[in-house]
Short mmCIF file of C-alpha atoms in Angstrom, two decimals:
data_model
loop_
_atom_site.label_atom_id
_atom_site.label_comp_id
_atom_site.label_asym_id
_atom_site.label_seq_id
_atom_site.Cartn_x
_atom_site.Cartn_y
_atom_site.Cartn_z
CA ASP A 1 163.52 177.26 76.81
CA THR A 2 160.55 176.23 74.66
CA VAL A 3 161.48 173.42 72.28
CA MET A 4 159.85 173.40 68.85
CA THR A 5 159.73 170.04 67.07
CA GLN A 6 158.81 169.84 63.41
CA SER A 7 157.79 166.82 61.37
CA PRO A 8 158.53 165.59 58.87
CA LEU A 9 162.05 166.92 58.34
CA SER A 10 161.93 166.04 54.65
CA LEU A 11 158.84 166.29 52.47
CA PRO A 12 158.86 165.32 48.79
CA VAL A 13 155.73 166.57 47.06
CA THR A 14 154.36 166.37 43.51
CA PRO A 15 153.18 169.72 42.09
CA GLY A 16 149.45 170.13 42.53
CA GLU A 17 149.34 167.85 45.55
CA PRO A 18 148.71 169.08 49.11
CA ALA A 19 151.38 169.22 51.80
CA SER A 20 151.29 169.51 55.56
CA ILE A 21 153.98 170.27 58.16
CA SER A 22 153.51 169.77 61.87
CA CYS A 23 155.09 171.81 64.66
CA ARG A 24 154.83 170.81 68.30
CA SER A 25 155.96 173.01 71.16
CA SER A 26 157.07 171.88 74.61
CA GLU A 27 154.74 174.44 76.24
CA SER A 28 151.45 176.08 75.35
CA LEU A 29 151.92 179.07 73.07
CA LEU A 30 148.70 180.81 74.08
CA HIS A 31 149.39 184.49 74.66
CA SER A 32 147.56 186.35 77.42
CA ARG A 33 145.88 188.40 74.69
CA GLY A 34 144.19 185.28 73.31
CA TYR A 35 146.28 184.46 70.23
CA TYR A 36 148.87 181.75 69.65
CA SER A 37 152.38 183.14 69.34
CA VAL A 38 153.65 180.79 66.66
CA HIS A 39 154.82 181.86 63.23
CA TRP A 40 155.85 180.10 60.01
CA TYR A 41 158.64 180.99 57.60
CA LEU A 42 159.90 179.76 54.25
CA GLN A 43 163.53 180.04 53.27
CA LYS A 44 164.02 179.46 49.56
CA PRO A 45 167.47 178.38 48.36
CA GLY A 46 169.94 181.25 48.53
CA GLN A 47 167.43 183.66 50.03
CA SER A 48 166.58 185.17 53.41
CA PRO A 49 163.63 183.69 55.29
CA GLN A 50 160.21 185.16 54.55
CA LEU A 51 157.23 185.27 56.87
CA LEU A 52 154.27 183.16 55.71
CA ILE A 53 151.93 182.90 58.69
CA TYR A 54 151.89 184.87 61.94
CA GLN A 55 149.97 184.18 65.15
CA ALA A 56 149.24 180.63 63.99
CA SER A 57 146.70 181.41 61.29
CA ASN A 58 147.19 184.86 59.75
CA ARG A 59 148.73 185.03 56.31
CA ALA A 60 151.41 187.67 55.93
CA SER A 61 151.05 190.31 53.25
CA GLY A 62 151.41 188.93 49.74
CA VAL A 63 151.32 185.27 50.76
CA PRO A 64 149.18 183.15 48.42
CA ASP A 65 145.98 181.75 49.88
CA ARG A 66 147.10 178.18 49.21
CA PHE A 67 149.08 178.58 52.47
CA SER A 68 147.15 178.22 55.71
CA GLY A 69 148.02 177.77 59.36
CA SER A 70 146.04 176.25 62.18
CA GLY A 71 146.40 174.73 65.60
CA SER A 72 146.11 175.40 69.28
CA GLY A 73 147.86 174.74 72.55
CA THR A 74 151.07 173.00 71.62
CA ASP A 75 150.21 171.58 68.17
CA PHE A 76 150.28 173.60 64.99
CA ILE A 77 150.09 172.83 61.30
CA LEU A 78 151.08 174.58 58.12
CA LYS A 79 149.16 173.42 55.05
CA ILE A 80 149.72 174.04 51.38
CA SER A 81 146.56 173.20 49.45
CA ARG A 82 148.28 172.66 46.08
CA VAL A 83 152.06 172.76 46.00
CA GLU A 84 153.75 174.75 43.27
CA THR A 85 157.38 174.46 42.18
CA GLU A 86 158.15 177.87 43.73
CA ASP A 87 157.23 176.49 47.18
CA ALA A 88 160.47 174.49 47.39
CA GLY A 89 162.69 175.36 50.33
CA VAL A 90 162.96 174.95 54.08
CA TYR A 91 159.99 175.74 56.29
CA TYR A 92 160.46 176.79 59.91
CA CYS A 93 158.05 177.35 62.76
CA MET A 94 159.02 179.76 65.53
CA GLN A 95 157.58 180.52 68.94
CA ALA A 96 157.58 184.11 70.12
CA LEU A 97 155.64 183.77 73.36
CA GLU A 98 158.62 184.39 75.60
CA PRO A 99 162.30 185.04 74.99
CA PRO A 100 164.42 183.30 74.03
CA TYR A 101 162.38 182.82 70.89
CA THR A 102 163.03 179.40 69.37
CA PHE A 103 162.73 177.84 65.94
CA GLY A 104 161.94 174.33 64.82
CA GLN A 105 164.64 172.33 63.06
CA GLY A 106 163.22 173.06 59.63
CA THR A 107 161.34 170.94 57.09
CA LYS A 108 162.81 170.67 53.62
CA LEU A 109 160.09 170.58 50.99
CA GLU A 110 161.34 169.08 47.76
CA ILE A 111 159.46 169.08 44.49
CA LYS A 112 159.27 165.66 42.87
CA GLU B 1 158.64 198.88 50.10
CA VAL B 2 160.30 197.79 53.33
CA GLN B 3 164.05 197.35 53.03
CA LEU B 4 166.59 196.25 55.59
CA VAL B 5 170.29 196.36 54.71
CA GLU B 6 172.84 194.77 57.00
CA SER B 7 176.56 195.51 56.99
CA GLY B 8 179.64 195.13 59.15
CA GLY B 9 180.31 191.42 58.83
CA GLY B 10 183.69 189.97 58.05
CA LEU B 11 186.54 187.82 59.31
CA VAL B 12 187.56 188.29 62.93
CA GLN B 13 189.84 186.34 65.26
CA PRO B 14 188.47 184.51 68.30
CA GLY B 15 188.12 186.94 71.17
CA GLY B 16 187.69 189.86 68.79
CA SER B 17 184.81 192.28 68.26
CA LEU B 18 182.56 193.41 65.43
CA ARG B 19 179.66 195.81 65.16
CA LEU B 20 176.88 194.99 62.75
CA SER B 21 174.53 197.64 61.39
CA CYS B 22 171.11 197.38 59.78
CA VAL B 23 169.54 200.35 58.04
CA GLY B 24 165.79 200.31 57.58
CA SER B 25 163.75 202.15 54.95
CA GLY B 26 160.22 202.13 53.58
CA PHE B 27 158.65 202.13 57.04
CA THR B 28 158.66 204.24 60.21
CA PHE B 29 161.65 202.58 61.86
CA SER B 30 161.06 204.12 65.30
CA ARG B 31 157.64 202.46 65.63
CA TYR B 32 158.79 198.85 65.48
CA TRP B 33 160.50 196.28 67.64
CA MET B 34 163.51 194.84 65.84
CA HIS B 35 165.32 191.49 65.94
CA TRP B 36 168.64 189.88 65.08
CA VAL B 37 168.56 186.26 63.93
CA ARG B 38 171.56 184.19 62.83
CA GLN B 39 172.09 181.11 60.72
CA VAL B 40 175.15 178.93 60.45
CA PRO B 41 175.55 178.18 56.72
CA GLY B 42 173.55 175.09 55.87
CA LYS B 43 171.93 174.94 59.30
CA GLY B 44 168.81 176.25 61.00
CA LEU B 45 167.78 179.63 62.37
CA LEU B 46 168.70 180.94 65.81
CA TRP B 47 167.08 184.00 67.34
CA VAL B 48 169.74 186.27 68.87
CA ALA B 49 168.15 189.40 70.36
CA ARG B 50 165.31 191.88 70.19
CA LEU B 51 164.60 195.39 71.40
CA ASN B 52 161.56 197.60 71.58
CA GLU B 53 160.82 200.87 69.85
CA ASP B 54 162.85 203.12 72.13
CA GLY B 55 165.52 200.56 72.99
CA ASN B 56 164.82 200.21 76.69
CA TRP B 57 163.33 196.68 76.61
CA ILE B 58 165.89 194.15 75.44
CA ASP B 59 166.13 190.35 75.41
CA TYR B 60 168.97 188.04 74.38
CA ALA B 61 169.54 184.39 73.65
CA ASP B 62 171.50 182.74 76.45
CA SER B 63 174.35 181.93 74.09
CA VAL B 64 175.13 185.62 73.49
CA LYS B 65 174.08 187.22 76.77
CA GLY B 66 176.89 189.25 78.28
CA ARG B 67 178.87 189.31 75.02
CA PHE B 68 176.47 190.90 72.50
CA THR B 69 174.65 194.23 72.80
CA ILE B 70 171.68 195.20 70.65
CA SER B 71 170.89 198.90 70.26
CA ARG B 72 169.29 201.34 67.87
CA ASP B 73 169.50 204.93 66.67
CA ASN B 74 166.03 205.97 65.55
CA ALA B 75 167.34 209.25 64.16
CA LYS B 76 169.42 207.21 61.72
CA ASP B 77 166.87 204.39 61.19
CA THR B 78 169.61 202.00 62.20
CA LEU B 79 169.81 198.86 64.33
CA TYR B 80 173.11 197.66 65.75
CA LEU B 81 174.61 194.49 67.15
CA GLN B 82 177.86 194.94 69.05
CA MET B 83 179.55 191.56 69.30
CA ASN B 84 182.43 191.09 71.76
CA SER B 85 184.46 188.07 72.86
CA LEU B 86 183.60 186.32 69.62
CA ARG B 87 183.87 182.55 69.40
CA ALA B 88 184.10 180.14 66.48
CA GLU B 89 180.52 179.09 67.15
CA ASP B 90 179.35 182.65 66.46
CA THR B 91 180.25 182.14 62.80
CA ALA B 92 177.00 182.66 60.92
CA MET B 93 174.96 184.82 58.61
CA TYR B 94 173.34 187.53 60.71
CA TYR B 95 169.94 188.88 59.69
CA CYS B 96 168.05 191.83 61.06
CA SER B 97 164.28 191.80 60.89
CA LYS B 98 161.34 194.02 61.64
CA ASP B 99 158.71 192.82 64.09
CA LEU B 100 155.06 192.18 63.24
CA SER B 101 152.94 191.04 66.17
CA GLY B 102 155.87 189.08 67.57
CA ALA B 103 156.91 187.60 64.24
CA ALA B 104 160.05 188.54 62.32
CA ASP B 105 158.31 190.21 59.41
CA SER B 106 160.69 191.64 56.83
CA TRP B 107 164.28 190.40 56.72
CA GLY B 108 167.48 191.84 55.33
CA GLN B 109 169.82 189.94 53.03
CA GLY B 110 172.19 189.19 55.89
CA THR B 111 175.83 189.87 56.68
CA LEU B 112 178.31 187.04 57.16
CA VAL B 113 180.46 186.87 60.28
CA THR B 114 183.37 184.45 60.31
CA VAL B 115 185.31 183.88 63.52
CA SER B 116 188.57 182.13 62.80
CA SER B 117 192.29 182.43 63.44
#
């Protein structure tokens, strides 16, 4: 199974400052159709997860443009240009190249 | 607006069975792959299963293969998860989700399954 490793696992951030989360996969996530099959989610306290970024760099509908995704091969990054208080929660990356799909351990973003 | 509403969770004894349901609305249910994902309270996410639009392409996580069955009824806009031979480690919140280009797009609010004697 493809292992997804996130870092850091805890991320305290001051509002207005940038934040970055790394996700490394144990295998390349390049799909035969030319995109990277890695997706990012945010789970706010007490809520279901919500999709932020799909196929490494595409923002899901309604996601603010302060969120961006990038990367290639086995290394991917989620960036928040200026963190807002509503961005607090746990962020997960997920690979969907081949079943079984697998998630990273989660990164808890805490607002200072 | 896309909505997914799960139901069917509850308390069950080890070795028992439950069937979860997920009703979709606000989108053409029959045109989308669907997923089940679970989460032990306070822990991370675990993908459980997926199936394609007509239900004839199915994949499972190793931990549930042979015990869980995912299915759908497109006439009822409903996704199912039949869970047999339940174990304590299956205790979790179970979410259904709609697929978008391989990602779990919209998610339901979840239904809690507790396996305990």
